[in-house]
CSV table of C-alpha atoms in Angstrom, one decimal:
chain,number,residue,atom,x,y,z
A,1,MET,CA,143.2,18.4,274.6
A,2,ASP,CA,146.0,16.2,274.8
A,3,ARG,CA,144.1,13.4,276.4
A,4,PHE,CA,141.3,13.4,273.7
A,5,ALA,CA,144.4,13.3,271.3
A,6,ARG,CA,145.7,9.6,272.7
A,7,VAL,CA,142.2,8.3,271.8
A,8,ARG,CA,142.9,6.0,269.1
A,9,THR,CA,140.6,6.3,265.6
A,10,GLY,CA,139.0,2.9,265.6
A,11,PRO,CA,138.0,2.7,269.4
A,12,GLY,CA,137.4,6.5,269.1
A,13,ALA,CA,134.7,6.2,266.3
A,14,LEU,CA,133.0,3.6,268.0
A,15,LEU,CA,132.6,5.8,271.2
A,16,LEU,CA,131.3,8.4,269.0
A,17,PHE,CA,128.6,6.5,267.7
A,18,ILE,CA,127.6,5.4,271.1
A,19,LEU,CA,127.5,9.0,272.2
A,20,GLY,CA,125.6,10.2,269.2
A,21,LEU,CA,122.8,7.0,270.0
A,22,THR,CA,122.8,8.5,273.6
A,23,THR,CA,121.8,12.0,272.4
A,24,ALA,CA,118.8,10.3,270.8
A,25,LEU,CA,117.4,9.8,274.3
A,26,ALA,CA,116.8,13.5,274.7
A,27,GLN,CA,114.5,13.3,272.0
A,28,PRO,CA,110.7,13.4,272.1
A,29,PRO,CA,109.0,11.5,273.7
A,30,LEU,CA,111.8,10.4,276.2
A,31,TRP,CA,113.0,14.0,277.1
A,32,VAL,CA,116.2,12.6,278.8
A,33,LEU,CA,118.0,16.0,278.2
A,34,PRO,CA,121.0,15.8,280.4
A,35,VAL,CA,122.6,13.1,278.3
A,36,LEU,CA,123.2,15.9,276.3
A,37,TRP,CA,125.5,17.6,278.6
A,38,ILE,CA,127.4,14.3,279.0
A,39,ALA,CA,127.7,13.3,275.2
A,40,TYR,CA,128.7,16.6,273.5
A,41,PRO,CA,131.6,17.7,275.9
A,42,LEU,CA,133.0,14.3,274.8
A,43,ALA,CA,132.3,14.3,271.5
A,44,LEU,CA,133.3,17.7,270.3
A,45,PRO,CA,137.0,17.8,271.8
A,46,LEU,CA,137.2,14.2,270.6
A,47,ILE,CA,136.6,15.8,266.8
A,48,LEU,CA,138.8,18.6,267.5
A,49,SER,CA,141.7,16.4,268.6
A,50,ARG,CA,142.1,14.9,265.4
A,51,THR,CA,145.1,15.8,263.3
A,52,GLY,CA,144.2,14.3,260.1
A,53,TRP,CA,140.9,15.3,257.8
A,54,ARG,CA,139.8,11.4,257.4
A,55,ALA,CA,140.1,10.6,261.0
A,56,ALA,CA,137.7,14.0,262.0
A,57,LEU,CA,135.5,12.8,259.1
A,58,ALA,CA,135.0,9.7,260.4
A,59,PHE,CA,134.4,11.2,264.0
A,60,VAL,CA,131.9,13.4,262.7
A,61,PHE,CA,130.1,10.7,260.6
A,62,MET,CA,129.6,8.2,263.3
A,63,PHE,CA,128.3,10.6,265.8
A,64,TRP,CA,125.7,11.9,263.6
A,65,TRP,CA,124.8,8.3,262.2
A,66,GLY,CA,124.5,7.4,265.8
A,67,GLN,CA,122.4,10.1,266.6
A,68,ILE,CA,120.1,9.5,263.4
A,69,VAL,CA,119.8,6.0,264.1
A,70,GLY,CA,118.5,6.4,267.4
A,71,GLY,CA,116.4,9.0,266.7
A,72,MET,CA,114.8,7.1,263.7
A,73,TYR,CA,114.9,3.7,264.9
A,74,TRP,CA,111.3,3.1,264.2
A,75,LEU,CA,112.2,2.9,260.5
A,76,GLY,CA,112.7,-0.8,261.3
A,77,TRP,CA,108.5,-0.4,262.0
A,78,VAL,CA,107.9,0.6,258.4
A,79,VAL,CA,109.6,-2.7,256.9
A,80,ALA,CA,107.3,-4.7,259.4
A,81,VAL,CA,104.7,-3.3,257.7
A,82,ASP,CA,105.1,-6.1,255.0
A,83,LEU,CA,108.2,-7.9,256.7
A,84,ALA,CA,107.8,-11.2,254.4
A,85,THR,CA,108.5,-9.1,251.4
A,86,TYR,CA,110.7,-6.6,252.5
A,87,TRP,CA,112.5,-8.1,255.6
A,88,TRP,CA,116.1,-8.1,253.3
A,89,VAL,CA,115.7,-4.0,253.4
A,90,THR,CA,115.8,-3.9,257.0
A,91,PRO,CA,119.7,-3.2,257.1
A,92,PHE,CA,119.2,-0.2,255.1
A,93,ALA,CA,116.1,1.1,256.8
A,94,VAL,CA,117.4,1.2,260.0
A,95,LEU,CA,121.1,1.8,259.3
A,96,GLY,CA,121.8,2.5,255.4
A,97,LEU,CA,119.2,5.3,255.4
A,98,PRO,CA,120.6,7.2,258.5
A,99,ALA,CA,124.1,6.7,257.4
A,100,PHE,CA,123.4,8.3,254.3
A,101,LEU,CA,121.5,11.3,256.3
A,102,ALA,CA,124.8,11.5,258.1
A,103,LEU,CA,127.0,11.5,255.2
A,104,VAL,CA,124.8,14.5,254.2
A,105,GLN,CA,125.8,16.5,257.4
A,106,SER,CA,129.2,15.6,257.9
A,107,PRO,CA,130.7,17.9,255.8
A,108,TRP,CA,129.3,20.8,257.9
A,109,TRP,CA,131.3,19.7,261.1
A,110,LEU,CA,134.4,18.8,258.8
A,111,ALA,CA,134.4,22.6,257.9
A,112,GLY,CA,134.4,23.5,261.5
A,113,TRP,CA,137.2,21.3,262.2
A,114,PHE,CA,138.9,22.4,259.1
A,115,VAL,CA,138.6,26.4,260.3
A,116,ALA,CA,139.4,25.8,263.9
A,117,GLY,CA,142.5,23.9,263.3
A,118,ARG,CA,143.7,26.1,260.6
A,119,LEU,CA,143.0,29.3,262.4
A,120,LYS,CA,144.5,27.5,265.9
A,121,LEU,CA,141.1,28.4,267.3
A,122,GLY,CA,140.8,28.6,271.2
A,123,LEU,CA,138.1,25.8,272.5
A,124,THR,CA,135.2,28.8,273.1
A,125,SER,CA,135.6,29.9,269.3
A,126,ALA,CA,135.5,26.3,268.1
A,127,LEU,CA,132.3,25.4,270.0
A,128,LEU,CA,130.6,28.4,268.4
A,129,ILE,CA,131.6,27.4,265.0
A,130,PHE,CA,130.3,24.0,265.9
A,131,ALA,CA,126.9,25.1,266.9
A,132,ALA,CA,126.5,27.3,263.7
A,133,MET,CA,127.6,24.2,261.8
A,134,ALA,CA,125.2,22.0,263.4
A,135,MET,CA,122.6,24.2,262.5
A,136,GLY,CA,123.6,24.6,258.9
A,137,ALA,CA,124.1,20.9,258.3
A,138,GLU,CA,120.4,20.2,259.7
A,139,GLY,CA,119.0,22.5,257.0
A,140,PHE,CA,121.0,21.2,254.3
A,141,ARG,CA,119.7,17.9,255.2
A,142,GLY,CA,116.1,19.1,254.9
A,143,TRP,CA,116.7,20.4,251.3
A,144,VAL,CA,119.3,18.3,249.5
A,145,MET,CA,117.3,16.2,247.0
A,146,THR,CA,113.7,16.0,248.8
A,147,GLY,CA,115.4,16.6,252.2
A,148,LEU,CA,114.2,14.7,255.3
A,149,PRO,CA,114.7,17.0,258.2
A,150,TRP,CA,113.4,14.6,260.8
A,151,GLY,CA,114.4,15.1,264.4
A,152,PRO,CA,116.4,18.1,264.4
A,153,LEU,CA,118.3,18.7,267.8
A,154,GLY,CA,116.3,21.8,268.4
A,155,THR,CA,112.9,19.4,269.1
A,156,VAL,CA,114.4,18.3,272.7
A,157,TRP,CA,112.9,21.7,274.1
A,158,GLY,CA,109.3,20.9,272.5
A,159,PHE,CA,108.1,19.3,276.0
A,160,HIS,CA,106.9,22.8,277.1
A,161,PRO,CA,105.8,25.9,275.0
A,162,LEU,CA,107.8,28.4,277.4
A,163,THR,CA,111.1,26.7,275.7
A,164,MET,CA,109.7,26.7,272.1
A,165,GLN,CA,109.0,30.3,271.6
A,166,LEU,CA,112.2,31.2,270.2
A,167,SER,CA,111.8,29.1,267.2
A,168,ALA,CA,109.3,32.2,266.0
A,169,TRP,CA,112.7,34.1,265.6
A,170,ILE,CA,115.2,31.6,264.6
A,171,GLY,CA,113.2,28.1,263.9
A,172,VAL,CA,113.9,25.0,265.3
A,173,PHE,CA,117.1,24.9,263.2
A,174,GLY,CA,118.3,27.9,265.6
A,175,LEU,CA,117.3,25.8,268.9
A,176,THR,CA,119.5,23.0,267.6
A,177,ALA,CA,122.4,25.7,267.3
A,178,LEU,CA,121.6,27.1,270.7
A,179,THR,CA,121.6,23.5,272.2
A,180,THR,CA,124.7,22.5,270.8
A,181,LEU,CA,126.6,25.3,272.0
A,182,SER,CA,125.0,24.8,275.7
A,183,ALA,CA,125.5,21.1,275.5
A,184,SER,CA,129.2,21.5,274.2
A,185,GLY,CA,129.9,24.4,277.4
A,186,PRO,CA,131.3,21.6,279.9
A,187,ALA,CA,133.9,20.9,277.9
A,188,LEU,CA,136.0,24.0,278.7
A,189,LEU,CA,136.2,22.6,282.3
A,190,ALA,CA,139.0,20.1,280.7
A,191,GLN,CA,140.8,23.2,280.0
A,192,ARG,CA,140.2,24.6,283.7
A,193,ARG,CA,138.3,27.4,282.3
A,194,PRO,CA,135.2,27.0,284.8
A,195,ALA,CA,134.0,30.9,284.3
A,196,GLN,CA,133.7,30.2,280.4
A,197,ALA,CA,132.0,26.8,280.7
A,198,LEU,CA,129.5,28.3,282.9
A,199,ALA,CA,128.6,31.1,280.5
A,200,VAL,CA,128.9,28.8,277.3
A,201,THR,CA,126.8,26.5,279.2
A,202,THR,CA,124.0,28.8,281.0
A,203,LEU,CA,123.8,31.9,278.4
A,204,PRO,CA,121.9,29.7,275.4
A,205,LEU,CA,119.2,28.8,278.3
A,206,ILE,CA,119.0,31.7,279.6
A,207,LEU,CA,117.9,33.4,276.3
A,208,LEU,CA,115.9,30.3,275.4
A,209,LEU,CA,113.9,30.6,278.7
A,210,GLY,CA,113.9,34.3,279.2
A,211,PHE,CA,112.6,34.7,275.6
A,212,GLY,CA,109.9,32.4,276.0
A,213,LEU,CA,108.5,33.9,279.4
A,214,TRP,CA,108.9,37.3,277.5
A,215,ARG,CA,106.8,36.2,274.6
A,216,LEU,CA,104.1,34.2,276.4
A,217,ASN,CA,103.4,36.9,278.4
A,218,ALA,CA,103.4,39.5,275.3
A,219,ILE,CA,100.8,37.1,273.5
A,220,GLY,CA,99.2,35.9,276.3
A,221,ALA,CA,95.2,36.8,275.9
A,222,GLU,CA,95.6,37.0,272.3
A,223,SER,CA,96.9,33.4,271.7
A,224,ALA,CA,94.9,32.2,273.9
A,225,GLY,CA,91.4,33.0,272.0
A,226,SER,CA,89.4,31.0,269.7
A,227,THR,CA,87.4,31.7,266.5
A,228,ASP,CA,83.9,30.9,265.6
A,229,THR,CA,85.2,28.2,263.5
A,230,VAL,CA,84.2,24.8,264.9
A,231,VAL,CA,86.5,21.8,263.2
A,232,ARG,CA,85.2,17.9,263.9
A,233,LEU,CA,88.4,16.0,264.3
A,234,VAL,CA,87.4,12.3,263.4
A,235,GLN,CA,90.0,9.8,264.4
A,236,PRO,CA,88.8,6.2,263.6
A,237,GLY,CA,91.8,4.6,265.3
A,238,THR,CA,92.5,2.1,262.2
A,239,ASN,CA,95.6,1.6,260.0
A,240,THR,CA,95.1,2.7,256.2
A,241,LEU,CA,98.2,1.0,255.2
A,242,MET,CA,96.3,-2.2,254.9
A,243,ARG,CA,95.2,-3.1,251.4
A,244,LEU,CA,91.8,-3.7,251.0
A,245,ASP,CA,89.2,-4.8,248.7
A,246,ASP,CA,86.5,-2.7,247.1
A,247,ALA,CA,84.0,-3.6,249.8
A,248,ALA,CA,86.2,-2.9,252.8
A,249,LYS,CA,87.1,0.4,251.2
A,250,GLN,CA,83.5,1.4,251.0
A,251,GLN,CA,82.9,0.2,254.6
A,252,ARG,CA,85.4,2.4,255.8
A,253,VAL,CA,83.8,5.5,254.0
A,254,ARG,CA,80.9,4.2,255.4
A,255,ASP,CA,82.1,4.0,259.0
A,256,LEU,CA,83.8,7.8,258.6
A,257,LYS,CA,80.6,9.3,257.3
A,258,SER,CA,78.9,7.6,260.5
A,259,MET,CA,81.3,8.9,263.0
A,260,THR,CA,81.3,12.6,261.2
A,261,PHE,CA,77.5,13.0,261.1
A,262,SER,CA,76.0,11.5,264.1
A,263,GLY,CA,75.8,13.3,267.5
A,264,ASP,CA,76.4,17.0,267.8
A,265,ASN,CA,76.7,18.4,264.2
A,266,THR,CA,77.5,21.9,264.9
A,267,HIS,CA,80.9,21.8,263.2
A,268,ASP,CA,82.0,23.8,260.3
A,269,VAL,CA,84.4,21.3,258.5
A,270,ALA,CA,84.9,17.8,259.2
A,271,ILE,CA,88.5,16.6,259.3
A,272,TRP,CA,89.4,12.9,258.2
A,273,SER,CA,93.0,11.5,257.8
A,274,GLU,CA,95.4,10.8,255.0
A,275,THR,CA,94.2,8.2,252.3
A,276,SER,CA,91.0,7.9,254.1
A,277,ILE,CA,89.5,7.3,250.7
A,278,GLN,CA,91.1,5.1,248.7
A,279,PHE,CA,89.2,5.7,245.3
A,280,PHE,CA,90.1,8.1,242.4
A,281,ILE,CA,87.2,9.8,243.0
A,282,ASP,CA,88.6,12.8,240.7
A,283,TYR,CA,89.3,10.4,237.8
A,284,PHE,CA,86.1,8.3,238.1
A,285,PRO,CA,83.0,10.3,238.7
A,286,GLU,CA,81.0,7.1,239.7
A,287,GLU,CA,83.1,6.6,242.7
A,288,LEU,CA,82.9,10.7,243.7
A,289,ASP,CA,78.9,10.3,243.2
A,290,TRP,CA,79.3,7.3,246.1
A,291,VAL,CA,81.4,9.3,248.6
A,292,ILE,CA,79.3,12.5,248.4
A,293,ARG,CA,76.1,10.3,248.7
A,294,ASP,CA,74.0,11.3,251.8
A,295,LEU,CA,76.1,13.9,252.7
A,296,PRO,CA,73.9,16.5,254.4
A,297,ASP,CA,73.7,19.9,253.0
A,298,ASP,CA,76.3,22.8,253.9
A,299,SER,CA,78.8,20.0,254.9
A,300,LEU,CA,82.5,20.3,254.4
A,301,ILE,CA,84.8,17.4,254.9
A,302,ILE,CA,88.7,17.8,254.6
A,303,THR,CA,90.0,14.4,253.7
A,304,GLY,CA,92.9,12.4,251.7
A,305,GLY,CA,92.6,10.6,249.2
A,306,LEU,CA,93.6,9.1,245.7
A,307,GLY,CA,93.9,11.5,242.8
A,308,ALA,CA,95.1,11.4,239.2
A,309,SER,CA,98.1,13.8,237.6
A,310,PRO,CA,97.2,15.6,234.8
A,311,GLY,CA,97.7,14.4,231.4
A,312,ASP,CA,96.8,11.2,229.0
A,313,ASN,CA,99.0,8.9,231.0
A,314,PRO,CA,97.6,9.6,234.7
A,315,ILE,CA,100.0,8.8,237.5
A,316,PRO,CA,98.5,8.3,241.1
A,317,THR,CA,98.8,11.2,243.4
A,318,ASN,CA,98.5,11.3,247.5
A,319,THR,CA,95.8,14.2,247.4
A,320,ALA,CA,93.9,16.0,249.9
A,321,TYR,CA,90.3,17.2,249.0
A,322,VAL,CA,87.5,19.3,250.4
A,323,LEU,CA,84.1,17.6,249.7
A,324,ASN,CA,80.6,18.9,250.3
A,325,GLU,CA,77.3,17.5,248.9
A,326,GLY,CA,77.9,19.1,245.6
A,327,GLY,CA,81.6,17.4,244.8
A,328,ILE,CA,85.4,18.5,245.0
A,329,LEU,CA,85.9,22.2,246.1
A,330,ASP,CA,89.4,21.9,246.1
A,331,ARG,CA,92.6,19.9,246.2
A,332,HIS,CA,96.2,19.6,247.0
A,333,ASP,CA,98.5,16.8,245.8
A,334,LYS,CA,101.3,16.0,247.7
A,335,ALA,CA,104.6,17.8,246.6
A,336,HIS,CA,107.1,16.4,249.1
A,337,LEU,CA,106.9,13.0,248.6
A,338,VAL,CA,108.3,10.2,251.2
A,339,PRO,CA,111.7,8.7,250.0
A,340,PHE,CA,111.2,4.8,249.4
A,341,GLY,CA,107.6,5.1,250.8
A,342,GLU,CA,105.9,7.1,247.8
A,343,TYR,CA,108.8,7.1,245.3
A,344,LYS,CA,112.2,5.6,244.3
A,345,PRO,CA,114.8,7.9,244.5
A,346,TRP,CA,116.9,8.4,241.4
A,347,PHE,CA,120.0,6.9,242.8
A,348,VAL,CA,119.0,3.8,243.5
A,349,ARG,CA,116.3,3.1,240.4
A,350,TRP,CA,118.6,0.7,238.9
A,351,ILE,CA,118.3,-1.3,242.2
A,352,PRO,CA,115.2,-3.8,241.8
A,353,VAL,CA,113.5,-2.4,245.0
A,354,ALA,CA,110.0,-1.3,245.3
A,355,THR,CA,108.3,1.4,247.1
A,356,PHE,CA,106.6,0.4,250.2
A,357,SER,CA,103.4,1.4,248.9
A,358,ALA,CA,101.6,0.2,245.5
A,359,GLY,CA,103.7,2.2,243.3
A,360,SER,CA,105.1,5.9,242.6
A,361,PHE,CA,103.3,9.0,243.4
A,362,TRP,CA,103.3,12.0,241.0
A,363,GLU,CA,104.4,15.1,242.7
A,364,GLY,CA,102.5,17.7,243.1
A,365,PRO,CA,103.1,21.5,241.7
A,366,GLY,CA,103.8,22.6,245.6
A,367,LEU,CA,102.1,24.4,248.6
A,368,SER,CA,98.6,25.4,248.3
A,369,THR,CA,96.2,27.9,250.3
A,370,TRP,CA,92.5,27.0,250.2
A,371,THR,CA,89.8,29.6,250.1
A,372,ILE,CA,86.9,27.8,250.7
A,373,PRO,CA,83.3,29.7,251.4
A,374,GLY,CA,82.8,29.4,255.4
A,375,LEU,CA,86.0,28.5,256.2
A,376,PRO,CA,89.2,30.8,257.0
A,377,PRO,CA,92.1,30.1,254.5
A,378,VAL,CA,93.9,27.4,255.3
A,379,SER,CA,97.1,25.8,253.9
A,380,PRO,CA,96.8,21.7,253.6
A,381,LEU,CA,99.8,19.8,254.4
A,382,ILE,CA,99.6,16.0,254.0
A,383,CYS,CA,101.8,14.0,256.6
A,384,TYR,CA,105.5,14.5,255.8
A,385,GLU,CA,105.1,18.2,254.0
A,386,MET,CA,104.7,19.2,257.8
A,387,ILE,CA,108.0,18.5,259.2
A,388,PHE,CA,109.8,21.2,256.6
A,389,PRO,CA,110.5,24.4,258.9
A,390,GLY,CA,109.7,27.8,256.7
A,391,LYS,CA,108.2,25.6,254.1
A,392,VAL,CA,104.5,24.7,255.1
A,393,ILE,CA,102.8,28.4,253.6
A,394,LYS,CA,103.0,29.1,249.9
A,395,PRO,CA,104.7,32.0,249.0
A,396,GLY,CA,103.0,35.0,247.6
A,397,GLU,CA,99.8,34.2,248.6
A,398,PRO,CA,97.4,35.5,251.1
A,399,ARG,CA,98.4,34.4,254.1
A,400,PRO,CA,96.3,31.7,255.6
A,401,GLU,CA,94.6,31.8,259.1
A,402,TRP,CA,95.5,28.1,259.8
A,403,MET,CA,97.0,25.2,258.9
A,404,VAL,CA,95.6,21.3,258.8
A,405,ASN,CA,97.8,18.2,258.6
A,406,ILE,CA,96.1,14.9,257.5
A,407,SER,CA,98.3,12.2,258.2
A,408,ASN,CA,98.4,8.1,258.2
A,409,ASP,CA,101.0,7.3,261.1
A,410,GLY,CA,100.4,3.9,260.8
A,411,TRP,CA,103.5,3.6,259.5
A,412,TYR,CA,105.5,4.0,262.6
A,413,GLY,CA,103.5,1.8,264.7
A,414,ASN,CA,103.4,2.6,268.4
A,415,THR,CA,106.7,3.8,268.5
A,416,SER,CA,108.2,7.4,269.1
A,417,GLY,CA,107.6,8.2,265.2
A,418,PRO,CA,104.1,9.3,265.9
A,419,ARG,CA,104.9,11.4,269.1
A,420,GLN,CA,107.7,12.8,267.2
A,421,HIS,CA,105.6,14.0,264.5
A,422,PHE,CA,103.1,15.6,266.7
A,423,ILE,CA,105.9,17.6,268.4
A,424,PHE,CA,106.9,18.9,265.0
A,425,ALA,CA,103.6,20.1,264.1
A,426,ARG,CA,103.6,22.4,267.3
A,427,PHE,CA,106.8,23.7,266.3
A,428,ARG,CA,105.4,24.8,262.9
A,429,ALA,CA,102.6,26.4,264.7
A,430,VAL,CA,105.1,28.3,266.9
A,431,GLU,CA,107.3,29.4,263.6
A,432,GLU,CA,104.4,30.4,261.6
A,433,GLY,CA,102.3,31.9,264.4
A,434,LEU,CA,99.1,29.8,263.2
A,435,PRO,CA,97.2,27.4,264.8
A,436,MET,CA,97.6,23.4,263.5
A,437,VAL,CA,94.8,21.3,263.3
A,438,ARG,CA,96.1,17.6,262.6
A,439,VAL,CA,94.3,14.4,261.9
A,440,GLY,CA,95.9,10.9,261.8
A,441,GLY,CA,94.1,7.8,261.0
A,442,THR,CA,95.6,6.1,264.0
A,443,GLY,CA,96.7,9.4,265.9
A,444,ILE,CA,98.1,11.4,267.0
A,445,SER,CA,95.4,13.8,266.5
A,446,GLY,CA,94.9,17.5,268.2
A,447,VAL,CA,94.2,21.0,267.7
A,448,ILE,CA,97.4,23.1,268.5
A,449,ASP,CA,97.1,27.1,269.1
A,450,ALA,CA,99.7,29.4,267.7
A,451,ALA,CA,101.9,29.3,270.6
A,452,GLY,CA,102.6,25.7,270.3
A,453,ARG,CA,100.2,25.0,273.4
A,454,VAL,CA,98.0,21.7,272.8
A,455,ARG,CA,94.1,22.4,272.9
A,456,HIS,CA,93.0,18.8,272.8
A,457,ARG,CA,95.0,15.5,271.8
A,458,ILE,CA,93.7,12.1,270.8
A,459,GLY,CA,96.3,9.6,271.8
A,460,TYR,CA,97.9,7.0,269.4
A,461,GLY,CA,95.6,3.9,268.6
A,462,ALA,CA,92.2,6.1,270.3
A,463,THR,CA,89.1,5.9,268.4
A,464,GLU,CA,87.5,9.5,269.1
A,465,VAL,CA,85.0,12.2,267.7
A,466,VAL,CA,85.6,15.7,268.9
A,467,ASN,CA,84.1,19.1,268.0
A,468,LEU,CA,86.8,22.2,269.0
A,469,PRO,CA,87.0,25.7,268.2
A,470,LEU,CA,89.5,26.8,266.0
A,471,PRO,CA,92.5,28.9,267.8
A,472,VAL,CA,93.1,32.5,266.6
A,473,ASN,CA,95.8,33.1,264.5
A,474,LEU,CA,98.8,35.6,265.8
A,475,PRO,CA,100.5,38.0,263.4
A,476,GLU,CA,103.5,36.8,261.1
A,477,THR,CA,106.4,35.8,263.1
A,478,PRO,CA,110.3,37.1,262.3
A,479,PHE,CA,110.7,33.6,261.0
A,480,SER,CA,107.6,33.2,259.1
A,481,MET,CA,108.1,36.5,257.2
A,482,ASN,CA,111.4,35.3,255.6
A,483,SER,CA,112.6,31.7,257.0
A,484,ARG,CA,115.9,31.7,255.1
A,485,ILE,CA,117.0,35.2,256.1
A,486,SER,CA,116.2,33.9,259.8
A,487,PHE,CA,118.1,30.9,259.0
A,488,TRP,CA,121.5,32.5,257.5
A,489,LEU,CA,121.5,35.7,260.0
A,490,THR,CA,121.4,33.2,263.1
A,491,ILE,CA,124.6,31.3,261.6
A,492,CYS,CA,126.2,34.6,260.6
A,493,GLY,CA,125.4,36.0,264.3
A,494,ILE,CA,126.6,33.0,265.9
A,495,LEU,CA,130.0,32.9,263.8
A,496,LEU,CA,130.4,36.6,264.4
A,497,PHE,CA,130.7,35.6,268.5
A,498,SER,CA,133.1,33.1,267.3
A,499,VAL,CA,135.5,36.2,265.8
A,500,PHE,CA,134.7,38.1,269.0
A,501,ALA,CA,135.7,35.5,271.2
A,502,ARG,CA,138.7,34.8,269.2
A,503,LEU,CA,139.8,38.8,269.1
A,504,ARG,CA,138.9,39.0,273.0
A,505,SER,CA,141.4,35.9,273.5
A,506,ASN,CA,144.0,37.8,271.5
A,507,ILE,CA,143.8,40.9,273.2
A,508,GLY,CA,144.1,39.2,276.5
A,509,TYR,CA,147.0,37.4,275.7
A,510,TYR,CA,148.9,40.6,274.1
A,511,TRP,CA,147.9,42.4,277.4
A,512,ALA,CA,149.5,39.3,279.4
A,513,ARG,CA,152.6,39.7,277.6
A,514,ARG,CA,152.8,43.3,278.2
């Protein structure tokens, strides 16, 4: 550790930012995982080598800032949607918001640094504490204010269903802890402890792969089945962010209806993307009448649209509807709104900044479960609502049999954003043991079974209509039964291993002295 202690704060902080930025290469869709086993063995000893809390905080902040900037670089594309108006927001979007998120996470690793230093823990115990604190930090980022748990480190394992299965027990944040621990294991080589380095590096990977093999074998035939329900995915390949006049909005709906009801009409429900209908169909009956005009008998459409909040002074809502030829069967108002995209956070309301949408939306009451005749019960999720582990099913309701996520990923452009969003959908399917059907206006759309396997995928920017059978659901997973208990048990379990490693070290030292 002496060589790390000699690194000065200024150059060290810059190095930590670069190391954090490098780790983003491991995230989807690049999957350059080896960079983790280079960055973490350098980053954590550098942090632990600091003697003052300010320097330690600076190192922690810079590492996570770099990681979040690299993973969310597509925020610059969000501004580019209307660059002429919002060009000056670009530095805040690309650097400022990630800096805020890094600040939210930083106290967790700072606490790990404090405990490791105060108790004079060995490096193995310290690495275990940092792994637990990394999990806590990402969970906290998904909770504070409205939360933004985009791109947790655990998603680096989303390239294959085998490596995703452990999230059915510990969630994607639990995979973050295991990844942090394994990636930091080579740091023990600097202390000439090859056996410990090998154990810390490989045991989490053995657990990840071994559990994946066991679970896929256990649920094999069951998870591969399909129900009798047929869903029609309609991806027009068009961006619904563009502000259209009424004639263009009507033409968009006509095009969607034409795509939906041409060809093979044996589907049970058609699914359109978020904001496909840019009319207030719940507030103006004539607009609803126009939308449902000429719909075939017994047709069902799940679509995104605009809505109005209750009360005398209605506020626009981002809403998912179930429609048939008779009108609106059910609705879900988006409850998790996107900061700056759909509302202005309270802490910047004094700044003269508009949202990137036409105005702030009303926050819906929460998650929903739709029970529609002719369909299995379903949990509707609009865009961003799907990225929250353990918060995609309404508590206390009869368990849905599938999830539907409608989105408009035109915000991200043809960047890693839509690819990451699709990977998050796969993790929610594994965590909940439920199939996920996802439709985006520009993509990426698809059907994902309850084991996270992709049954069908429509690429970004493609225009496609496809009928697919809905995969079967699996029994509740331990994570879906109580995600909070799973979260805290995983953290506490890793901390107990840290205590065990400390006791083992003390006992070994005692016997060596004798």
